[in-house]
Amino acid sequence: MSQPIPSQPPAASPSAALQAALGAATPLLWCNPGRVETPPGEQAAGARSISLADVMSAQARFRRFAPLLARLFPELAGTQGVIESELVAAPAMQRSLGLDPALGRLFVKGDHGLPVAGSIKARGGIHEVLEFAEGLALRHGLIGPGRDRPEDYLALGEPAARALFGRYRVAVGSTGNLGLSIGVMASALGFRAAVHMSADAKEWKKARLRDRGVEVVEHAGDYEEAVAAGRRQAQQDAFAYFVDDERSLSLLLGYSAAALHLREQLSAAAIQVDAAHPLFVYLPCGVGGAPAGITFGLRQLFGPHVHCFFAEPVQSPCFLVQMMAGKGNPSVYDFGLTNRTEADGLAVPRASELAAAVMAPLLSGVFTVADETLFAHLALLLQAEGLRIEPSAAAGFSGPRMLCESDAGRDYLARHGLAGRMPQATHLVWTTGGLFVPPAEYDGFLARAAALAR
Ligand SMILES: *Cc1c(COP(=O)(O)O)cnc(C)c1O
């Protein structure tokens, strides 16, 4: 007689089911029980507190530097030094994804095409380098009261400023894209620049930096180790400035300025955001600074009507485990996960505690994506919309159906009274990198997608 087959014990609680999916690296959606409808006007962020005024001052800093940036980077001449990306409707991608039009309309925010850095890191990374340069220039009297108009900032491209900047080294630890953004901007201003790269970093990203005279320090370890090594080295040098991706408020606020520009773009496209027209935003997440900055800005502008979800690889859901824990600073390795993913921009084992603290009352949720899905969506996006992105940048595309079709997502929509509003909803997938991916590398992504589809 055969043994009776024991049935699977039912999961003890939704959170036990979630834990099981997490450990098994199965795609899942977690919704944040701590989200408040109307965000506080001011929020603690590390040593200080931040508000909409800080978002606006980051935007003002970009504006002050715009004429100088236009001079330093020929590709910015057409926008007078503004580094921004397109908002585009993606109806063909919506069909390819099988997202029912009765559930809203799909748009893409194309940070994969951001000039100078080729990724979302153009926002935070460049902002922090500009803030550091501005502080030095103020202290040395190169700019100041009465000399603080954007035209005056052209002086920061002149020999006196370059000689000053050349005494300093700007350093950063990175899986690739942050290094590109910091390295390129720092060296353009005349700083020496050193980028500590993790083992995940792609060869072409290192080569691009070396071509620009940036020192690339290769590490055998992961992102966390690259950051720690860079931080240690910078501490021993009084003329070193370390951009700390795990702790930096300047990075976070640089990203947040995107919200102000997006508000203008939505309004120009006649896309309403209010109680009857919810906005859902899906943001690829590594350490959390970029998506947290943008979410902070958007929640300040749109309050309860914007719903931000972070997307992470199934093997690197560091923000998810951080938000679920609510305290401490857990690593994905603690959950038996490998932190191995082709999404190099998202290959981070431990979240930024700063970003997580800011997100506690603001974030709607986090979902995870398998690498196969990243490649499939990367290829679909080329076919459907002609957009070329890197794997990390594809992480958001499973968000809309995850939200509309999973139990956790349906529950979120029901609890927020959104189920009946979905025909008027906007789903905005943030594509975060890709502009500088070499063609041969990109063909490799397509080949991966084709092989997986077979
Ligand atoms: C860095 C990066 C992200 C996420 O930014 P974090 O600040 O690390 O969360 C997303 N996509 C790409 C392509 C990136 O390079």
Short mmCIF file of C-alpha atoms and ligand atoms in Angstrom, two decimals:
data_model
loop_
_atom_site.label_atom_id
_atom_site.label_comp_id
_atom_site.label_asym_id
_atom_site.label_seq_id
_atom_site.Cartn_x
_atom_site.Cartn_y
_atom_site.Cartn_z
CA MET A 1 0.00 0.00 0.00
CA SER A 2 1.36 3.41 -0.90
CA GLN A 3 1.82 6.00 1.75
CA PRO A 4 -0.80 8.78 1.74
CA ILE A 5 0.74 11.95 0.39
CA PRO A 6 0.71 14.58 3.09
CA SER A 7 -0.91 17.75 1.89
CA GLN A 8 1.11 20.99 2.08
CA PRO A 9 0.43 22.55 5.45
CA PRO A 10 -1.34 25.86 4.91
CA ALA A 11 0.92 28.84 5.51
CA ALA A 12 0.43 30.04 9.07
CA SER A 13 -0.10 33.66 8.00
CA PRO A 14 0.27 35.86 4.95
CA SER A 15 3.64 36.86 6.31
CA ALA A 16 4.72 33.20 6.54
CA ALA A 17 3.69 32.73 2.90
CA LEU A 18 5.66 35.83 2.01
CA GLN A 19 8.73 34.62 3.91
CA ALA A 20 8.51 31.32 2.06
CA ALA A 21 8.29 33.04 -1.36
CA LEU A 22 11.15 35.32 -0.39
CA GLY A 23 13.45 32.45 0.58
CA ALA A 24 12.44 30.46 -2.50
CA ALA A 25 13.25 33.46 -4.75
CA THR A 26 9.71 33.43 -6.18
CA PRO A 27 8.36 36.77 -7.42
CA LEU A 28 6.13 38.39 -4.81
CA LEU A 29 4.52 41.67 -3.82
CA TRP A 30 4.70 43.05 -0.29
CA CYS A 31 2.57 46.03 0.65
CA ASN A 32 3.69 48.41 3.36
CA PRO A 33 1.36 48.49 6.37
CA GLY A 34 3.11 51.65 7.57
CA ARG A 35 2.13 53.83 4.60
CA VAL A 36 0.23 56.93 5.67
CA GLU A 37 -2.20 58.66 3.33
CA THR A 38 -1.00 62.22 3.78
CA PRO A 39 2.75 62.39 4.25
CA PRO A 40 4.26 64.65 6.90
CA GLY A 41 5.58 67.94 5.50
CA GLU A 42 8.89 67.30 7.19
CA GLN A 43 10.68 64.05 7.79
CA ALA A 44 13.76 62.99 9.70
CA ALA A 45 16.55 61.93 7.37
CA GLY A 46 19.67 60.98 9.27
CA ALA A 47 21.09 63.97 11.14
CA ARG A 48 18.50 66.47 9.87
CA SER A 49 15.00 66.67 8.50
CA ILE A 50 13.89 67.19 4.91
CA SER A 51 10.88 68.78 3.25
CA LEU A 52 9.66 69.98 -0.14
CA ALA A 53 11.97 72.99 0.27
CA ASP A 54 14.96 70.65 -0.01
CA VAL A 55 13.58 69.10 -3.18
CA MET A 56 13.23 72.57 -4.64
CA SER A 57 16.71 73.62 -3.62
CA ALA A 58 18.16 70.56 -5.36
CA GLN A 59 16.32 71.61 -8.51
CA ALA A 60 17.59 75.19 -8.09
CA ARG A 61 21.16 73.89 -7.83
CA PHE A 62 20.79 72.02 -11.14
CA ARG A 63 19.50 75.26 -12.66
CA ARG A 64 22.42 77.34 -11.36
CA PHE A 65 24.86 74.89 -12.92
CA ALA A 66 22.96 74.45 -16.21
CA PRO A 67 24.96 76.97 -18.31
CA LEU A 68 28.23 75.46 -17.10
CA LEU A 69 26.99 71.93 -17.83
CA ALA A 70 25.98 72.99 -21.33
CA ARG A 71 29.53 74.22 -21.85
CA LEU A 72 31.17 71.08 -20.41
CA PHE A 73 28.95 68.58 -22.21
CA PRO A 74 28.15 69.22 -25.90
CA GLU A 75 25.23 66.76 -25.68
CA LEU A 76 23.50 69.22 -23.32
CA ALA A 77 23.63 72.17 -25.71
CA GLY A 78 20.13 71.46 -27.01
CA THR A 79 18.59 71.60 -23.53
CA GLN A 80 20.71 74.52 -22.24
CA GLY A 81 22.32 72.25 -19.69
CA VAL A 82 19.18 70.61 -18.35
CA ILE A 83 19.58 66.88 -17.72
CA GLU A 84 16.11 65.40 -18.07
CA SER A 85 14.28 62.48 -19.63
CA GLU A 86 11.12 61.90 -21.63
CA LEU A 87 7.73 60.80 -20.41
CA VAL A 88 6.23 58.59 -23.11
CA ALA A 89 2.99 56.66 -23.52
CA ALA A 90 3.66 52.96 -24.08
CA PRO A 91 0.44 51.51 -25.54
CA ALA A 92 2.21 48.80 -27.55
CA MET A 93 4.19 47.68 -24.49
CA GLN A 94 0.94 47.67 -22.54
CA ARG A 95 -0.53 45.21 -25.08
CA SER A 96 2.63 43.10 -25.02
CA LEU A 97 2.46 42.89 -21.24
CA GLY A 98 -1.21 41.97 -21.38
CA LEU A 99 -2.25 44.85 -19.15
CA ASP A 100 -5.98 45.38 -19.67
CA PRO A 101 -6.77 49.01 -20.69
CA ALA A 102 -9.63 48.85 -18.18
CA LEU A 103 -6.86 48.85 -15.54
CA GLY A 104 -5.35 52.16 -16.68
CA ARG A 105 -2.73 53.42 -19.12
CA LEU A 106 0.96 52.54 -19.24
CA PHE A 107 3.69 55.20 -19.50
CA VAL A 108 7.46 55.06 -19.37
CA LYS A 109 9.68 57.63 -17.65
CA GLY A 110 12.81 57.26 -19.74
CA ASP A 111 15.78 57.76 -17.44
CA HIS A 112 17.52 55.06 -19.51
CA GLY A 113 18.20 57.92 -21.92
CA LEU A 114 19.51 60.49 -19.43
CA PRO A 115 22.50 62.22 -21.02
CA VAL A 116 25.99 62.39 -19.49
CA ALA A 117 25.56 59.34 -17.22
CA GLY A 118 23.19 57.11 -19.22
CA SER A 119 21.19 56.17 -16.13
CA ILE A 120 19.09 57.46 -13.27
CA LYS A 121 22.40 58.10 -11.46
CA ALA A 122 22.69 61.28 -13.51
CA ARG A 123 20.26 62.77 -11.01
CA GLY A 124 21.71 61.92 -7.60
CA GLY A 125 25.34 61.45 -8.54
CA ILE A 126 25.69 64.65 -10.50
CA HIS A 127 23.81 66.61 -7.86
CA GLU A 128 26.22 65.53 -5.13
CA VAL A 129 29.31 66.41 -7.18
CA LEU A 130 27.79 69.82 -7.98
CA GLU A 131 26.96 70.44 -4.33
CA PHE A 132 30.51 69.59 -3.28
CA ALA A 133 31.98 71.81 -6.01
CA GLU A 134 29.63 74.64 -5.10
CA GLY A 135 30.61 74.46 -1.43
CA LEU A 136 34.31 74.61 -2.27
CA ALA A 137 33.81 77.50 -4.68
CA LEU A 138 31.82 79.46 -2.08
CA ARG A 139 34.45 78.93 0.60
CA HIS A 140 37.19 80.10 -1.77
CA GLY A 141 35.22 83.14 -2.91
CA LEU A 142 34.89 82.06 -6.56
CA ILE A 143 31.15 82.57 -6.34
CA GLY A 144 29.10 84.16 -3.61
CA PRO A 145 26.56 86.83 -2.77
CA GLY A 146 26.07 88.99 -5.86
CA ARG A 147 27.85 86.38 -7.95
CA ASP A 148 25.33 83.58 -7.70
CA ARG A 149 23.48 83.83 -11.01
CA PRO A 150 23.72 80.91 -13.43
CA GLU A 151 26.02 83.06 -15.66
CA ASP A 152 28.36 83.54 -12.72
CA TYR A 153 28.69 79.79 -12.38
CA LEU A 154 30.51 79.70 -15.71
CA ALA A 155 33.53 80.84 -13.65
CA LEU A 156 33.62 77.31 -12.23
CA GLY A 157 34.82 76.10 -15.61
CA GLU A 158 37.75 78.56 -15.62
CA PRO A 159 41.37 77.77 -14.69
CA ALA A 160 41.19 79.17 -11.12
CA ALA A 161 38.30 76.89 -10.22
CA ARG A 162 39.80 73.92 -12.02
CA ALA A 163 43.06 74.38 -10.11
CA LEU A 164 41.11 74.38 -6.86
CA PHE A 165 39.06 71.31 -7.78
CA GLY A 166 42.18 69.51 -9.00
CA ARG A 167 43.49 69.41 -5.43
CA TYR A 168 40.59 67.17 -4.42
CA ARG A 169 39.80 63.56 -5.13
CA VAL A 170 36.16 62.51 -5.40
CA ALA A 171 35.67 58.82 -4.62
CA VAL A 172 32.73 56.44 -4.72
CA GLY A 173 31.91 52.72 -4.41
CA SER A 174 29.62 51.37 -7.08
CA THR A 175 28.23 48.42 -9.01
CA GLY A 176 28.83 50.54 -12.12
CA ASN A 177 26.35 53.26 -12.89
CA LEU A 178 26.95 55.49 -9.86
CA GLY A 179 30.64 55.30 -10.64
CA LEU A 180 29.93 56.39 -14.21
CA SER A 181 27.93 59.39 -13.11
CA ILE A 182 30.28 60.55 -10.35
CA GLY A 183 33.42 59.78 -12.32
CA VAL A 184 32.31 61.59 -15.47
CA MET A 185 31.01 64.70 -13.69
CA ALA A 186 33.92 64.94 -11.24
CA SER A 187 36.54 64.64 -13.96
CA ALA A 188 34.69 67.13 -16.20
CA LEU A 189 34.95 69.73 -13.42
CA GLY A 190 38.65 69.02 -12.93
CA PHE A 191 38.53 66.85 -9.82
CA ARG A 192 40.59 63.72 -9.58
CA ALA A 193 38.18 60.81 -9.40
CA ALA A 194 38.41 57.27 -8.07
CA VAL A 195 35.70 54.67 -8.47
CA HIS A 196 35.69 51.49 -6.40
CA MET A 197 33.89 48.86 -8.47
CA SER A 198 32.28 45.69 -7.17
CA ALA A 199 32.77 42.35 -8.89
CA ASP A 200 29.34 42.76 -10.59
CA ALA A 201 30.47 45.86 -12.47
CA LYS A 202 30.55 45.35 -16.22
CA GLU A 203 33.85 45.67 -18.08
CA TRP A 204 32.49 48.27 -20.49
CA LYS A 205 31.56 50.56 -17.59
CA LYS A 206 35.11 50.35 -16.23
CA ALA A 207 36.57 50.98 -19.69
CA ARG A 208 34.34 54.03 -20.20
CA LEU A 209 35.62 55.53 -16.95
CA ARG A 210 39.28 54.80 -17.64
CA ASP A 211 38.88 56.48 -21.03
CA ARG A 212 37.98 59.65 -19.14
CA GLY A 213 40.96 59.52 -16.85
CA VAL A 214 39.06 58.15 -13.87
CA GLU A 215 40.95 55.77 -11.60
CA VAL A 216 39.06 52.47 -11.42
CA VAL A 217 39.78 50.30 -8.38
CA GLU A 218 38.51 46.76 -8.85
CA HIS A 219 37.25 44.73 -5.91
CA ALA A 220 36.61 41.01 -5.83
CA GLY A 221 33.71 41.49 -3.40
CA ASP A 222 30.16 42.79 -3.70
CA TYR A 223 28.82 46.33 -3.70
CA GLU A 224 28.92 46.64 0.07
CA GLU A 225 32.63 45.78 0.16
CA ALA A 226 33.42 48.21 -2.66
CA VAL A 227 31.69 51.00 -0.73
CA ALA A 228 33.49 50.12 2.51
CA ALA A 229 36.88 50.07 0.76
CA GLY A 230 36.25 53.45 -0.86
CA ARG A 231 35.06 54.95 2.41
CA ARG A 232 38.17 53.68 4.25
CA GLN A 233 40.57 55.01 1.65
CA ALA A 234 38.89 58.43 1.57
CA GLN A 235 39.04 58.74 5.36
CA GLN A 236 42.84 58.72 5.20
CA ASP A 237 43.02 61.66 2.81
CA ALA A 238 42.05 65.21 3.87
CA PHE A 239 41.56 66.14 0.22
CA ALA A 240 39.24 63.25 -0.53
CA TYR A 241 35.48 63.53 -0.71
CA PHE A 242 33.58 60.26 -0.55
CA VAL A 243 30.11 59.97 -2.10
CA ASP A 244 28.47 57.52 0.26
CA ASP A 245 25.66 55.74 -1.59
CA GLU A 246 24.48 54.06 1.63
CA ARG A 247 24.20 57.28 3.64
CA SER A 248 24.09 60.33 1.41
CA LEU A 249 21.30 62.87 1.68
CA SER A 250 22.66 64.91 -1.23
CA LEU A 251 22.22 61.92 -3.53
CA LEU A 252 18.68 61.31 -2.31
CA LEU A 253 17.70 64.93 -2.80
CA GLY A 254 19.27 65.04 -6.26
CA TYR A 255 16.98 62.18 -7.24
CA SER A 256 13.99 63.84 -5.60
CA ALA A 257 14.13 66.83 -7.97
CA ALA A 258 12.84 64.49 -10.71
CA ALA A 259 9.40 64.78 -9.11
CA LEU A 260 9.12 68.49 -9.90
CA HIS A 261 9.94 67.96 -13.55
CA LEU A 262 7.61 64.97 -13.78
CA ARG A 263 4.76 67.06 -12.43
CA GLU A 264 5.25 69.49 -15.33
CA GLN A 265 5.41 66.63 -17.82
CA LEU A 266 2.21 65.05 -16.51
CA SER A 267 0.44 68.34 -16.70
CA ALA A 268 1.72 69.00 -20.24
CA ALA A 269 0.42 65.55 -21.25
CA ALA A 270 -2.94 66.36 -19.60
CA ILE A 271 -2.54 63.45 -17.18
CA GLN A 272 -4.47 64.19 -14.02
CA VAL A 273 -3.36 62.93 -10.63
CA ASP A 274 -6.06 63.14 -7.94
CA ALA A 275 -8.48 60.95 -6.00
CA ALA A 276 -10.27 59.88 -9.18
CA HIS A 277 -7.02 59.48 -11.16
CA PRO A 278 -4.45 57.52 -9.16
CA LEU A 279 -0.82 57.44 -10.25
CA PHE A 280 1.16 54.21 -9.76
CA VAL A 281 4.92 54.45 -10.10
CA TYR A 282 7.23 51.43 -10.41
CA LEU A 283 10.88 52.09 -9.58
CA PRO A 284 13.86 49.72 -9.81
CA CYS A 285 15.63 49.64 -6.46
CA GLY A 286 19.25 48.90 -5.53
CA VAL A 287 20.39 50.44 -2.26
CA GLY A 288 17.21 52.53 -2.33
CA GLY A 289 18.47 56.09 -2.66
CA ALA A 290 17.20 56.74 -6.18
CA PRO A 291 13.69 55.34 -5.81
CA ALA A 292 13.37 56.77 -2.29
CA GLY A 293 14.37 60.25 -3.41
CA ILE A 294 11.87 60.19 -6.25
CA THR A 295 9.15 58.77 -4.02
CA PHE A 296 9.82 61.44 -1.40
CA GLY A 297 9.41 64.18 -4.02
CA LEU A 298 6.31 62.64 -5.59
CA ARG A 299 4.58 62.11 -2.24
CA GLN A 300 5.29 65.73 -1.31
CA LEU A 301 3.63 66.83 -4.55
CA PHE A 302 0.76 64.35 -4.93
CA GLY A 303 0.11 63.23 -1.35
CA PRO A 304 -2.21 60.22 -1.10
CA HIS A 305 -2.82 60.02 -4.86
CA VAL A 306 0.56 58.65 -5.86
CA HIS A 307 1.42 55.03 -5.07
CA CYS A 308 5.09 54.11 -5.36
CA PHE A 309 6.33 50.54 -5.60
CA PHE A 310 9.97 49.45 -5.70
CA ALA A 311 11.16 46.59 -7.92
CA GLU A 312 14.02 44.28 -6.90
CA PRO A 313 15.61 41.10 -8.28
CA VAL A 314 14.41 37.92 -6.54
CA GLN A 315 17.98 37.26 -5.36
CA SER A 316 18.66 40.86 -4.16
CA PRO A 317 15.52 42.13 -2.40
CA CYS A 318 17.45 44.18 0.16
CA PHE A 319 14.87 46.94 0.48
CA LEU A 320 12.08 44.42 0.90
CA VAL A 321 13.83 42.63 3.77
CA GLN A 322 14.70 45.98 5.33
CA MET A 323 11.11 47.25 5.18
CA MET A 324 9.69 43.94 6.42
CA ALA A 325 12.09 43.89 9.35
CA GLY A 326 11.37 47.54 10.18
CA LYS A 327 14.55 47.72 12.25
CA GLY A 328 18.18 46.65 12.13
CA ASN A 329 19.90 46.33 8.76
CA PRO A 330 19.36 42.79 7.47
CA SER A 331 21.13 41.43 4.42
CA VAL A 332 19.68 39.24 1.67
CA TYR A 333 22.35 36.63 2.53
CA ASP A 334 20.61 36.18 5.90
CA PHE A 335 17.64 34.80 3.94
CA GLY A 336 19.71 32.27 2.03
CA LEU A 337 19.68 34.40 -1.11
CA THR A 338 22.72 34.86 -3.36
CA ASN A 339 22.58 38.53 -4.44
CA ARG A 340 23.39 37.18 -7.91
CA THR A 341 21.58 38.92 -10.74
CA GLU A 342 22.27 40.26 -14.22
CA ALA A 343 20.66 43.49 -13.04
CA ASP A 344 24.03 44.92 -12.01
CA GLY A 345 22.49 48.24 -10.91
CA LEU A 346 20.34 46.40 -8.39
CA ALA A 347 22.86 43.85 -7.07
CA VAL A 348 22.91 45.18 -3.53
CA PRO A 349 22.77 42.94 -0.43
CA ARG A 350 21.80 45.54 2.20
CA ALA A 351 19.55 48.59 1.89
CA SER A 352 20.38 52.18 2.77
CA GLU A 353 18.98 52.74 6.27
CA LEU A 354 18.54 56.40 5.44
CA ALA A 355 16.36 55.59 2.43
CA ALA A 356 14.38 52.99 4.38
CA ALA A 357 13.67 55.41 7.24
CA VAL A 358 12.42 58.05 4.82
CA MET A 359 10.28 55.47 3.02
CA ALA A 360 8.63 53.97 6.14
CA PRO A 361 5.49 56.17 5.96
CA LEU A 362 5.60 56.85 2.20
CA LEU A 363 6.18 53.64 0.28
CA SER A 364 3.28 51.53 -1.02
CA GLY A 365 5.22 48.31 -1.45
CA VAL A 366 8.05 46.29 -2.96
CA PHE A 367 7.85 43.51 -5.54
CA THR A 368 10.46 41.09 -6.83
CA VAL A 369 11.32 40.01 -10.36
CA ALA A 370 13.14 36.98 -11.76
CA ASP A 371 16.08 37.65 -14.08
CA GLU A 372 14.33 35.78 -16.93
CA THR A 373 11.50 38.31 -16.73
CA LEU A 374 13.97 41.21 -16.90
CA PHE A 375 15.36 39.89 -20.18
CA ALA A 376 11.90 39.12 -21.56
CA HIS A 377 10.67 42.64 -20.76
CA LEU A 378 13.85 44.26 -22.08
CA ALA A 379 13.26 42.50 -25.43
CA LEU A 380 9.52 43.28 -25.46
CA LEU A 381 10.23 46.96 -24.90
CA LEU A 382 12.52 47.09 -27.93
CA GLN A 383 9.94 45.32 -30.07
CA ALA A 384 6.96 47.31 -28.82
CA GLU A 385 8.36 50.82 -28.35
CA GLY A 386 11.86 50.79 -29.84
CA LEU A 387 13.43 51.63 -26.46
CA ARG A 388 16.82 50.14 -25.53
CA ILE A 389 17.35 49.59 -21.83
CA GLU A 390 19.65 47.56 -19.60
CA PRO A 391 18.37 44.63 -17.49
CA SER A 392 18.13 46.63 -14.23
CA ALA A 393 15.92 49.15 -16.00
CA ALA A 394 13.36 46.49 -16.93
CA ALA A 395 12.52 45.61 -13.33
CA GLY A 396 9.42 47.82 -13.13
CA PHE A 397 7.45 46.26 -15.97
CA SER A 398 5.98 43.37 -14.01
CA GLY A 399 4.63 45.87 -11.47
CA PRO A 400 1.25 46.81 -12.98
CA ARG A 401 0.02 43.23 -13.37
CA MET A 402 1.50 42.23 -10.04
CA LEU A 403 -0.49 45.02 -8.43
CA CYS A 404 -3.74 44.37 -10.32
CA GLU A 405 -3.70 40.58 -10.27
CA SER A 406 -1.98 39.33 -7.11
CA ASP A 407 -3.88 38.86 -3.85
CA ALA A 408 -1.64 41.35 -2.07
CA GLY A 409 -2.15 43.90 -4.85
CA ARG A 410 -5.92 43.48 -5.01
CA ASP A 411 -6.06 43.87 -1.28
CA TYR A 412 -4.03 47.10 -1.53
CA LEU A 413 -6.37 48.50 -4.19
CA ALA A 414 -9.47 47.52 -2.20
CA ARG A 415 -8.15 49.02 1.05
CA HIS A 416 -7.43 52.32 -0.69
CA GLY A 417 -10.78 52.41 -2.48
CA LEU A 418 -9.00 52.25 -5.84
CA ALA A 419 -10.61 49.22 -7.49
CA GLY A 420 -13.25 51.36 -9.22
CA ARG A 421 -10.74 54.04 -10.23
CA MET A 422 -8.47 51.82 -12.30
CA PRO A 423 -9.85 52.78 -15.74
CA GLN A 424 -8.55 56.32 -15.02
CA ALA A 425 -5.26 55.14 -13.52
CA THR A 426 -1.80 55.93 -14.83
CA HIS A 427 0.94 53.31 -14.49
CA LEU A 428 4.39 54.82 -14.79
CA VAL A 429 7.32 52.46 -15.20
CA TRP A 430 10.67 54.15 -14.54
CA THR A 431 13.33 52.82 -16.93
CA THR A 432 16.59 53.58 -15.19
CA GLY A 433 19.54 52.87 -17.49
CA GLY A 434 20.79 51.84 -20.90
CA LEU A 435 21.97 54.76 -23.06
CA PHE A 436 25.64 53.76 -23.09
CA VAL A 437 25.28 49.97 -23.26
CA PRO A 438 27.57 48.93 -26.16
CA PRO A 439 25.65 47.38 -29.09
CA ALA A 440 27.37 43.99 -28.74
CA GLU A 441 26.43 43.88 -25.05
CA TYR A 442 22.83 44.78 -25.88
CA ASP A 443 22.68 42.06 -28.55
CA GLY A 444 23.76 39.65 -25.84
CA PHE A 445 20.73 40.69 -23.75
CA LEU A 446 18.42 40.03 -26.70
CA ALA A 447 20.05 36.65 -27.29
CA ARG A 448 19.49 35.80 -23.62
CA ALA A 449 15.83 36.77 -23.96
CA ALA A 450 15.43 34.67 -27.12
CA ALA A 451 17.10 31.64 -25.52
CA LEU A 452 14.86 31.91 -22.44
CA ALA A 453 11.74 32.17 -24.62
CA ARG A 454 12.58 28.92 -26.40
C1 LIG B 1 21.44 52.51 -9.25
C2 LIG B 1 20.39 52.04 -10.14
C3 LIG B 1 19.09 51.84 -9.68
C4 LIG B 1 18.66 52.00 -8.24
O1 LIG B 1 19.19 53.04 -7.51
P1 LIG B 1 19.54 52.86 -5.95
O2 LIG B 1 19.80 54.21 -5.46
O3 LIG B 1 20.75 51.97 -5.88
O4 LIG B 1 18.36 52.19 -5.35
C5 LIG B 1 18.16 51.41 -10.59
N1 LIG B 1 18.48 51.19 -11.88
C6 LIG B 1 19.72 51.40 -12.36
C7 LIG B 1 20.00 51.14 -13.81
C8 LIG B 1 20.71 51.83 -11.51
O5 LIG B 1 21.94 52.01 -11.98
#
